[in-house]
CSV table of C-alpha atoms in Angstrom, one decimal:
chain,number,residue,atom,x,y,z
A,1,MET,CA,511.3,51.4,243.8
A,2,TRP,CA,509.0,50.6,240.8
A,3,SER,CA,511.4,47.7,239.9
A,4,SER,CA,509.2,44.9,241.4
A,5,ALA,CA,506.3,45.9,239.2
A,6,LEU,CA,508.4,46.2,236.0
A,7,THR,CA,510.2,42.9,236.9
A,8,HIS,CA,506.8,41.2,237.0
A,9,LEU,CA,505.9,42.7,233.7
A,10,MET,CA,509.2,41.7,232.1
A,11,ARG,CA,508.7,38.1,233.2
A,12,GLN,CA,505.3,37.9,231.7
A,13,MET,CA,506.6,39.3,228.3
A,14,LEU,CA,509.6,36.9,228.3
A,15,ASN,CA,507.4,33.9,229.1
A,16,THR,CA,505.3,34.8,226.1
A,17,LEU,CA,508.4,34.9,223.9
A,18,LYS,CA,509.5,31.5,225.3
A,19,ASN,CA,506.1,30.0,224.7
A,20,LYS,CA,506.1,31.1,221.1
A,21,ALA,CA,509.6,29.8,220.6
A,22,SER,CA,508.6,26.4,222.1
A,23,ALA,CA,505.5,26.2,220.0
A,24,PHE,CA,507.5,26.9,216.8
A,25,LYS,CA,510.0,24.2,217.6
A,26,ALA,CA,507.3,21.7,218.4
A,27,SER,CA,505.4,22.4,215.2
A,28,ALA,CA,508.7,22.0,213.3
A,29,LEU,CA,509.1,18.4,214.7
A,30,LYS,CA,505.5,17.2,214.1
A,31,PRO,CA,505.3,13.9,212.2
A,32,SER,CA,502.6,15.4,210.0
A,33,SER,CA,505.3,17.4,208.2
A,34,MET,CA,506.5,14.2,206.5
A,35,THR,CA,505.3,13.5,203.0
A,36,ALA,CA,503.2,10.4,202.3
A,37,ALA,CA,506.1,8.9,200.3
A,38,SER,CA,508.5,9.3,203.1
A,39,ALA,CA,506.2,7.6,205.5
A,40,LYS,CA,506.4,4.4,203.4
A,41,MET,CA,510.2,4.4,203.1
A,42,PRO,CA,512.3,1.9,205.1
A,43,LYS,CA,513.8,3.3,208.3
A,44,SER,CA,517.3,3.2,206.9
A,45,LYS,CA,516.3,5.7,204.2
A,46,LEU,CA,513.9,7.6,206.3
A,47,LYS,CA,516.5,8.7,208.9
A,48,PRO,CA,518.7,10.7,206.5
A,49,LEU,CA,515.5,12.2,204.9
A,50,LEU,CA,514.3,13.2,208.3
A,51,SER,CA,517.6,14.9,209.1
A,52,LYS,CA,517.3,17.0,206.0
A,53,THR,CA,513.5,17.8,205.8
A,54,LEU,CA,512.6,17.9,209.5
A,55,LEU,CA,515.8,19.0,211.2
A,56,THR,CA,517.9,21.0,208.7
A,57,LYS,CA,515.2,23.2,207.2
A,58,PRO,CA,512.6,23.8,210.0
A,59,LEU,CA,515.1,23.8,212.8
A,60,GLY,CA,517.5,25.9,210.8
A,61,VAL,CA,514.7,28.5,210.4
A,62,ALA,CA,513.9,28.2,214.1
A,63,THR,CA,517.5,28.7,215.0
A,64,GLN,CA,517.7,31.7,212.7
A,65,LEU,CA,514.6,33.2,214.3
A,66,LEU,CA,515.7,32.6,217.8
A,67,GLN,CA,519.4,33.5,217.4
A,68,PRO,CA,518.8,37.3,217.8
A,69,TYR,CA,517.3,36.6,221.2
A,70,HIS,CA,520.4,34.9,222.5
A,71,ILE,CA,521.3,36.5,225.8
A,72,GLN,CA,524.7,36.4,227.4
A,73,LEU,CA,526.4,37.8,230.5
A,74,GLN,CA,529.9,39.1,230.5
A,75,HIS,CA,531.9,40.8,233.3
A,76,TRP,CA,534.0,43.8,232.2
A,77,VAL,CA,536.8,45.1,234.4
A,78,SER,CA,536.3,48.8,235.3
A,79,TYR,CA,538.9,51.5,236.0
A,80,ASP,CA,539.5,50.3,239.6
A,81,GLY,CA,539.6,46.5,238.9
A,82,SER,CA,536.0,45.9,239.8
A,83,GLN,CA,533.9,43.6,237.5
A,84,ILE,CA,530.8,45.1,236.0
A,85,PRO,CA,528.2,42.6,234.9
A,86,VAL,CA,526.9,43.4,231.4
A,87,THR,CA,523.9,41.6,229.8
A,88,ILE,CA,524.3,41.5,226.0
A,89,VAL,CA,521.5,40.6,223.6
A,90,GLY,CA,521.3,40.8,219.9
A,91,ASN,CA,523.4,40.4,216.8
A,92,PRO,CA,527.1,40.6,217.7
A,93,SER,CA,528.0,42.1,214.3
A,94,ALA,CA,525.1,44.7,214.3
A,95,THR,CA,525.1,48.3,215.5
A,96,PRO,CA,525.9,48.6,219.2
A,97,VAL,CA,523.5,50.4,221.6
A,98,LEU,CA,524.0,51.1,225.3
A,99,LEU,CA,521.1,51.2,227.7
A,100,LEU,CA,521.4,52.5,231.3
A,101,HIS,CA,518.9,51.5,233.9
A,102,ALA,CA,517.2,53.4,236.8
A,103,PHE,CA,517.8,53.5,240.5
A,104,GLY,CA,517.2,50.2,242.2
A,105,MET,CA,516.5,48.5,238.8
A,106,ASP,CA,517.9,45.5,237.0
A,107,ALA,CA,519.3,46.1,233.5
A,108,ARG,CA,517.4,43.0,232.2
A,109,GLN,CA,514.2,45.0,232.7
A,110,PHE,CA,515.0,46.5,229.3
A,111,LEU,CA,514.7,43.0,227.7
A,112,PRO,CA,511.0,43.2,226.7
A,113,PHE,CA,511.7,46.4,224.8
A,114,VAL,CA,515.0,45.3,223.0
A,115,LEU,CA,514.2,41.7,222.1
A,116,PRO,CA,512.0,42.7,219.2
A,117,LEU,CA,514.9,44.7,217.8
A,118,ALA,CA,517.7,42.3,218.7
A,119,GLY,CA,518.1,41.1,215.1
A,120,GLN,CA,519.2,44.6,213.9
A,121,TYR,CA,521.2,45.7,217.0
A,122,CYS,CA,523.6,44.5,219.7
A,123,PHE,CA,522.3,45.8,223.0
A,124,TYR,CA,524.6,46.3,226.0
A,125,LEU,CA,522.8,46.4,229.4
A,126,PRO,CA,525.3,47.0,232.2
A,127,HIS,CA,524.3,46.5,235.8
A,128,PHE,CA,525.3,49.5,238.0
A,129,ARG,CA,527.2,48.6,241.1
A,130,GLY,CA,524.9,47.5,243.9
A,131,PHE,CA,521.9,46.8,241.7
A,132,GLY,CA,520.7,43.9,239.5
A,133,LEU,CA,523.4,41.3,238.9
A,134,ALA,CA,525.9,43.6,240.6
A,135,ALA,CA,524.0,43.6,243.9
A,136,ALA,CA,526.9,41.9,245.6
A,137,THR,CA,529.3,44.6,244.4
A,138,PRO,CA,528.1,47.9,245.9
A,139,SER,CA,529.6,51.2,244.9
A,140,SER,CA,532.8,52.0,246.8
A,141,GLU,CA,532.5,55.7,246.7
A,142,PHE,CA,529.8,57.8,248.4
A,143,ASN,CA,529.4,59.9,245.2
A,144,PHE,CA,528.0,56.9,243.4
A,145,ILE,CA,526.8,58.8,240.4
A,146,GLU,CA,530.3,59.9,239.5
A,147,GLN,CA,531.6,56.4,240.0
A,148,TYR,CA,529.0,55.1,237.7
A,149,ALA,CA,530.1,57.7,235.2
A,150,ASP,CA,533.6,56.4,235.4
A,151,ASP,CA,532.2,52.9,234.7
A,152,VAL,CA,530.3,54.2,231.7
A,153,ASP,CA,533.5,55.7,230.3
A,154,VAL,CA,535.1,52.2,230.5
A,155,ILE,CA,532.1,50.5,229.0
A,156,LEU,CA,531.8,53.0,226.1
A,157,THR,CA,535.5,52.6,225.3
A,158,HIS,CA,535.1,48.8,225.3
A,159,ILE,CA,532.1,48.8,223.1
A,160,CYS,CA,533.7,51.2,220.6
A,161,SER,CA,536.9,49.0,220.5
A,162,LYS,CA,534.9,45.8,220.1
A,163,HIS,CA,532.7,47.1,217.2
A,164,GLN,CA,535.4,49.3,215.7
A,165,VAL,CA,533.2,52.4,215.9
A,166,LYS,CA,533.9,55.9,217.1
A,167,SER,CA,530.7,56.4,219.0
A,168,VAL,CA,527.6,54.6,220.3
A,169,ASP,CA,523.9,55.4,220.6
A,170,VAL,CA,522.9,55.6,224.3
A,171,ALA,CA,519.5,55.6,226.0
A,172,ALA,CA,519.2,56.1,229.7
A,173,ILE,CA,516.3,56.4,232.2
A,174,SER,CA,516.1,58.2,235.5
A,175,MET,CA,519.3,57.6,237.5
A,176,GLY,CA,521.0,56.1,234.5
A,177,ALA,CA,520.2,59.4,232.7
A,178,LEU,CA,521.7,61.4,235.6
A,179,VAL,CA,524.8,59.3,235.1
A,180,MET,CA,524.9,60.4,231.5
A,181,TRP,CA,524.6,64.1,232.5
A,182,ALA,CA,527.6,63.5,234.7
A,183,HIS,CA,529.3,62.0,231.7
A,184,PHE,CA,528.5,64.9,229.5
A,185,ASN,CA,529.5,67.3,232.2
A,186,ARG,CA,533.0,65.8,232.1
A,187,HIS,CA,533.2,64.9,228.5
A,188,ALA,CA,531.2,67.5,226.6
A,189,GLN,CA,532.6,68.3,223.2
A,190,HIS,CA,534.2,71.6,223.9
A,191,SER,CA,536.0,73.6,221.2
A,192,GLN,CA,539.3,72.3,219.9
A,193,THR,CA,541.0,75.3,221.5
A,194,ASP,CA,539.7,74.5,224.9
A,195,SER,CA,540.7,70.8,224.5
A,196,ALA,CA,544.2,71.8,223.2
A,197,GLN,CA,544.8,74.1,226.1
A,198,ALA,CA,543.6,71.5,228.6
A,199,GLU,CA,545.9,68.9,227.0
A,200,ASP,CA,548.9,71.3,227.1
A,201,LYS,CA,548.2,71.9,230.8
A,202,LEU,CA,547.9,68.2,231.5
A,203,ALA,CA,551.2,67.5,229.6
A,204,GLY,CA,552.9,70.1,231.7
A,205,LYS,CA,551.7,68.5,234.8
A,206,LEU,CA,553.0,65.1,233.8
A,207,GLN,CA,556.5,66.2,233.0
A,208,GLY,CA,559.0,64.5,235.3
A,209,LYS,CA,556.4,62.8,237.6
A,210,ALA,CA,554.1,59.8,237.8
A,211,LYS,CA,550.5,60.2,236.9
A,212,SER,CA,548.0,60.7,239.7
A,213,ASN,CA,544.5,59.2,239.6
A,214,PHE,CA,543.1,62.6,238.7
A,215,GLU,CA,545.4,62.9,235.7
A,216,THR,CA,544.7,59.4,234.6
A,217,LYS,CA,541.0,60.2,234.6
A,218,ALA,CA,541.7,63.5,232.8
A,219,GLU,CA,543.4,61.6,230.0
A,220,ALA,CA,540.4,59.4,229.8
A,221,THR,CA,538.3,62.5,229.4
A,222,PHE,CA,539.9,63.3,226.0
A,223,GLU,CA,539.7,59.7,224.9
A,224,THR,CA,536.0,59.4,225.5
A,225,ALA,CA,534.7,62.9,224.7
A,226,SER,CA,532.9,61.9,221.5
A,227,LYS,CA,531.9,58.3,222.2
A,228,VAL,CA,528.2,59.1,222.5
A,229,LYS,CA,526.7,59.4,219.0
A,230,ARG,CA,523.1,60.2,220.0
A,231,TYR,CA,521.4,60.2,223.3
A,232,LEU,CA,517.8,59.4,224.4
A,233,ASN,CA,517.2,61.0,227.8
A,234,ILE,CA,514.2,59.3,229.5
A,235,ASP,CA,512.5,61.7,232.0
A,236,GLN,CA,515.5,63.1,233.9
A,237,SER,CA,516.8,66.5,234.7
A,238,PRO,CA,520.6,67.3,234.9
A,239,ILE,CA,520.1,68.7,238.4
A,240,VAL,CA,518.6,67.0,241.5
A,241,HIS,CA,518.2,69.9,244.0
A,242,ASN,CA,516.0,73.0,243.4
A,243,HIS,CA,517.7,76.4,243.3
A,244,ALA,CA,516.4,79.9,243.3
A,245,ASP,CA,516.9,80.0,239.5
A,246,TRP,CA,515.8,76.5,238.9
A,247,GLN,CA,512.8,74.7,240.3
A,248,GLY,CA,513.1,71.7,238.1
A,249,GLY,CA,514.8,69.4,240.6
A,250,VAL,CA,513.4,66.1,241.6
A,251,PHE,CA,509.8,66.2,243.0
A,252,GLY,CA,509.5,69.9,242.0
A,253,GLU,CA,507.6,72.0,244.5
A,254,LYS,CA,507.2,69.0,246.8
A,255,GLN,CA,511.0,68.4,247.1
A,256,ALA,CA,511.4,69.8,250.6
A,257,GLU,CA,508.5,67.7,251.9
A,258,VAL,CA,509.6,64.5,250.2
A,259,PHE,CA,513.2,65.0,251.2
A,260,LYS,CA,512.2,65.4,254.8
A,261,GLN,CA,510.3,62.1,254.7
A,262,PHE,CA,513.3,60.4,253.2
A,263,ASP,CA,515.6,61.9,255.8
A,264,THR,CA,513.4,60.5,258.6
A,265,VAL,CA,513.7,57.0,257.2
A,266,LEU,CA,517.5,57.5,256.7
A,267,GLN,CA,518.0,58.5,260.3
A,268,ALA,CA,516.2,55.4,261.5
A,269,THR,CA,518.0,53.0,259.1
A,270,LEU,CA,521.5,54.4,258.7
A,271,PRO,CA,522.8,52.8,261.9
A,272,TYR,CA,522.3,49.4,260.2
A,273,VAL,CA,524.0,50.4,257.0
A,274,ASN,CA,527.6,49.3,256.4
A,275,GLN,CA,529.1,52.7,255.8
A,276,GLN,CA,532.0,52.4,253.4
A,277,SER,CA,535.2,54.4,253.0
A,278,ALA,CA,536.6,55.3,249.6
A,279,ASN,CA,538.5,52.1,249.3
A,280,GLY,CA,535.4,50.0,249.8
A,281,GLN,CA,536.3,48.9,253.3
A,282,SER,CA,533.9,49.2,256.2
A,283,ALA,CA,534.3,52.6,257.8
A,284,ASN,CA,532.6,51.7,261.1
A,285,GLY,CA,533.6,48.1,261.6
A,286,GLN,CA,530.1,46.8,261.2
A,287,THR,CA,529.4,43.5,259.4
A,288,THR,CA,527.1,43.8,256.5
A,289,LEU,CA,523.6,42.8,257.5
A,290,ALA,CA,521.2,40.9,255.4
A,291,PHE,CA,517.8,42.5,255.1
A,292,THR,CA,516.2,39.6,257.0
A,293,GLN,CA,518.4,40.5,260.0
A,294,LEU,CA,517.0,44.0,260.4
A,295,PRO,CA,514.3,44.8,263.0
A,296,HIS,CA,510.8,44.4,261.6
A,297,GLN,CA,510.0,48.1,262.0
A,298,VAL,CA,513.1,49.1,260.1
A,299,LYS,CA,512.2,46.7,257.2
A,300,ARG,CA,508.7,48.1,257.1
A,301,GLN,CA,510.0,51.7,256.9
A,302,ILE,CA,512.3,50.9,254.0
A,303,THR,CA,509.6,49.0,252.0
A,304,GLN,CA,507.0,51.6,252.7
A,305,MET,CA,509.4,54.3,251.4
A,306,GLU,CA,510.1,52.3,248.3
A,307,THR,CA,506.4,51.9,247.6
A,308,ALA,CA,505.7,55.6,248.1
A,309,PHE,CA,508.4,56.5,245.7
A,310,SER,CA,507.1,54.0,243.1
A,311,LEU,CA,503.7,55.5,243.4
A,312,LEU,CA,505.1,58.9,242.7
A,313,SER,CA,506.9,57.5,239.6
A,314,ALA,CA,503.7,56.1,238.1
A,315,GLY,CA,501.2,58.3,236.3
A,316,ARG,CA,498.4,55.9,235.4
A,317,VAL,CA,496.0,54.5,237.9
A,318,ALA,CA,496.5,51.0,236.5
A,319,SER,CA,500.3,51.3,237.1
A,320,GLN,CA,499.7,52.5,240.6
A,321,LEU,CA,497.3,49.6,241.4
A,322,PHE,CA,499.9,47.2,239.9
A,323,ILE,CA,502.6,48.7,242.1
A,324,LYS,CA,500.5,48.3,245.2
A,325,ALA,CA,499.6,44.7,244.4
A,326,SER,CA,503.1,43.6,243.5
A,327,GLY,CA,504.7,45.5,246.4
A,328,TYR,CA,502.3,44.3,249.1
A,329,LEU,CA,504.2,42.4,251.9
A,330,PRO,CA,502.3,41.1,254.9
A,331,ASP,CA,504.3,40.6,258.0
A,332,HIS,CA,504.9,36.9,257.4
A,333,LYS,CA,506.4,37.6,254.0
A,334,LEU,CA,508.4,40.6,255.1
A,335,ALA,CA,510.0,38.4,257.8
A,336,VAL,CA,511.7,36.3,255.0
A,337,TYR,CA,511.9,39.0,252.3
A,338,GLN,CA,515.2,39.0,250.4
A,339,HIS,CA,516.3,42.5,249.5
A,340,PRO,CA,520.0,42.4,248.3
A,341,THR,CA,520.0,46.0,247.2
A,342,TRP,CA,518.7,47.7,250.4
A,343,GLN,CA,522.1,49.1,251.5
A,344,GLN,CA,523.0,50.4,248.1
A,345,LYS,CA,519.6,52.1,247.9
A,346,LEU,CA,520.0,53.8,251.3
A,347,ARG,CA,523.5,55.0,250.6
A,348,GLY,CA,522.4,56.3,247.2
A,349,LEU,CA,519.4,58.1,248.8
A,350,GLN,CA,521.8,59.7,251.3
A,351,ALA,CA,524.0,60.9,248.5
A,352,TYR,CA,521.0,62.3,246.6
A,353,LEU,CA,520.1,64.3,249.7
A,354,GLU,CA,523.6,65.6,250.5
A,355,LEU,CA,525.4,66.1,247.2
A,356,PRO,CA,524.5,68.8,244.7
A,357,TYR,CA,524.4,66.8,241.5
A,358,ASP,CA,524.1,69.8,239.2
A,359,TYR,CA,525.3,69.2,235.7
A,360,ARG,CA,523.6,72.2,234.0
A,361,ASP,CA,527.0,73.6,232.9
A,362,ALA,CA,527.2,70.7,230.4
A,363,LEU,CA,524.0,71.7,228.5
A,364,PRO,CA,525.2,74.5,226.3
A,365,VAL,CA,528.4,72.7,225.2
A,366,THR,CA,526.9,69.3,224.6
A,367,GLN,CA,526.9,68.9,220.8
A,368,THR,CA,525.6,65.3,220.9
A,369,PRO,CA,522.0,65.1,219.4
A,370,VAL,CA,519.6,64.6,222.3
A,371,ILE,CA,516.0,63.4,222.5
A,372,MET,CA,514.2,64.4,225.7
A,373,LEU,CA,511.5,61.7,226.3
A,374,ILE,CA,509.2,63.2,228.9
A,375,GLY,CA,506.3,61.7,230.9
A,376,ALA,CA,503.7,64.4,230.5
A,377,GLN,CA,502.4,63.6,234.1
A,378,SER,CA,505.8,63.1,235.7
A,379,GLN,CA,505.8,64.0,239.4
A,380,LEU,CA,509.6,63.5,239.6
A,381,TYR,CA,510.7,66.0,237.0
A,382,ASP,CA,508.4,68.8,236.0
A,383,PRO,CA,507.8,68.5,232.2
A,384,LYS,CA,508.0,72.3,231.9
A,385,TRP,CA,511.6,72.3,233.3
A,386,GLN,CA,512.6,69.3,231.2
A,387,ARG,CA,511.5,71.3,228.1
A,388,GLN,CA,513.7,74.1,229.4
A,389,VAL,CA,516.6,71.7,229.3
A,390,ALA,CA,515.9,71.0,225.7
A,391,ASN,CA,515.9,74.7,225.0
A,392,ILE,CA,519.4,75.1,226.4
A,393,LEU,CA,520.8,72.1,224.6
A,394,PRO,CA,522.3,73.0,221.1
A,395,ASN,CA,520.7,70.0,219.4
A,396,ALA,CA,517.7,68.6,221.1
A,397,GLN,CA,514.1,67.6,220.4
A,398,VAL,CA,511.2,66.8,222.8
A,399,ILE,CA,508.8,63.8,222.8
A,400,GLU,CA,506.1,63.8,225.4
A,401,ILE,CA,504.1,60.7,226.3
A,402,ALA,CA,500.6,61.8,227.3
A,403,GLY,CA,499.2,60.3,230.5
A,404,SER,CA,502.6,58.8,231.5
A,405,GLY,CA,504.5,59.6,234.7
A,406,HIS,CA,508.2,59.3,235.3
A,407,ALA,CA,508.2,55.5,234.8
A,408,ILE,CA,507.4,55.6,231.1
A,409,PRO,CA,508.2,51.9,230.4
A,410,LEU,CA,505.7,50.9,233.0
A,411,ASP,CA,503.0,53.5,232.3
A,412,ALA,CA,503.3,53.4,228.5
A,413,PRO,CA,505.2,50.3,227.3
A,414,LEU,CA,503.9,50.4,223.7
A,415,GLN,CA,504.7,54.1,223.3
A,416,PHE,CA,508.1,53.6,224.8
A,417,SER,CA,508.9,50.7,222.5
A,418,ARG,CA,507.9,52.9,219.5
A,419,VAL,CA,510.0,55.8,220.6
A,420,LEU,CA,513.0,53.5,221.2
A,421,LYS,CA,512.7,51.9,217.8
A,422,GLN,CA,512.3,55.3,216.1
A,423,PHE,CA,515.3,56.7,217.9
A,424,LEU,CA,517.4,53.8,216.6
A,425,VAL,CA,516.2,53.6,213.1
A,426,SER,CA,516.5,57.4,212.6
A,427,ALA,CA,520.3,57.2,212.7
């Protein structure tokens, strides 16, 4: 979607950080930093002096400055044995923060926004199945949002255990935010009476028999109900489809028109998609195709649909021009274009069209403090209906970014950085 544009922006910002770090290290090693007296000393005495003055102090400072930007990749085992790649950046002993990325994105696209804060926090950036560094591990369930919510349960439990905390601050954008609404829908903090009754009911079911998968997940519900300390929701509604009583679904009044366009592309491309059964095995016997193996016209339909969606996500003219430029693929480039996430995107799009994804029931019982960060020009989720979500939540506030569309980090990177920082420091 708008991932290629944000990826390009991320690389530019990271290169700037790397250049500054290299310049700092180079200046620390310049001979001019030696004193006149040391320059006249014999080499035998100069070497230990250099190790103290040039290496220990300047490089020690450099190491201290660069240490917060240390990035590592870990693979955490989820509920079904699958490995979830998690990019971790920041101070390991600092306050943990979980960030969830958007549809088709790479979790590392958060890096330009978290690196300046990495000294004070430890950021966890998981890659959802089928996307980013998990591109080779697609979701094994058609209802991919609910499977992602299962993965988030495991991730939250792991973070809380690792840092010895009861709950974690979470920020999520677009699809990642829909996953959080699914999480709240299952794990909202109901009254103690309701929880006790549910636990009693579960205990009765488990007497004299082995636990089913449903019951195992039900137990996890009680364990993870309060593991979200505060939540920053970035331009996402808890419902995808419009209803008679709710016109705040994706694309608003244009939903039927846009969904019809998506369905046309799906009908042309689904014959090439490796349909999977619940256990992750191929359901139609097809071998998974690389994007380069698809017919040219099919590849063009997919990339044009992605560009169209990206343009709807952007609110500023500069962002739209950037998307068009970064997403332009002439025929000779399209012929060799690598697109490892194309099947996950199409399966996810099909699920969006066919499954209800309505988590509004969670709103009145979600006691977690929520900040609704809204793009004032969002064409995906009408700001008016997002404000209505805030009105239903027991503990919510609204922040609107003027001039920004759905893709707030792309349209308004500085404002987004400020909101993220304020969200974290206001704990």
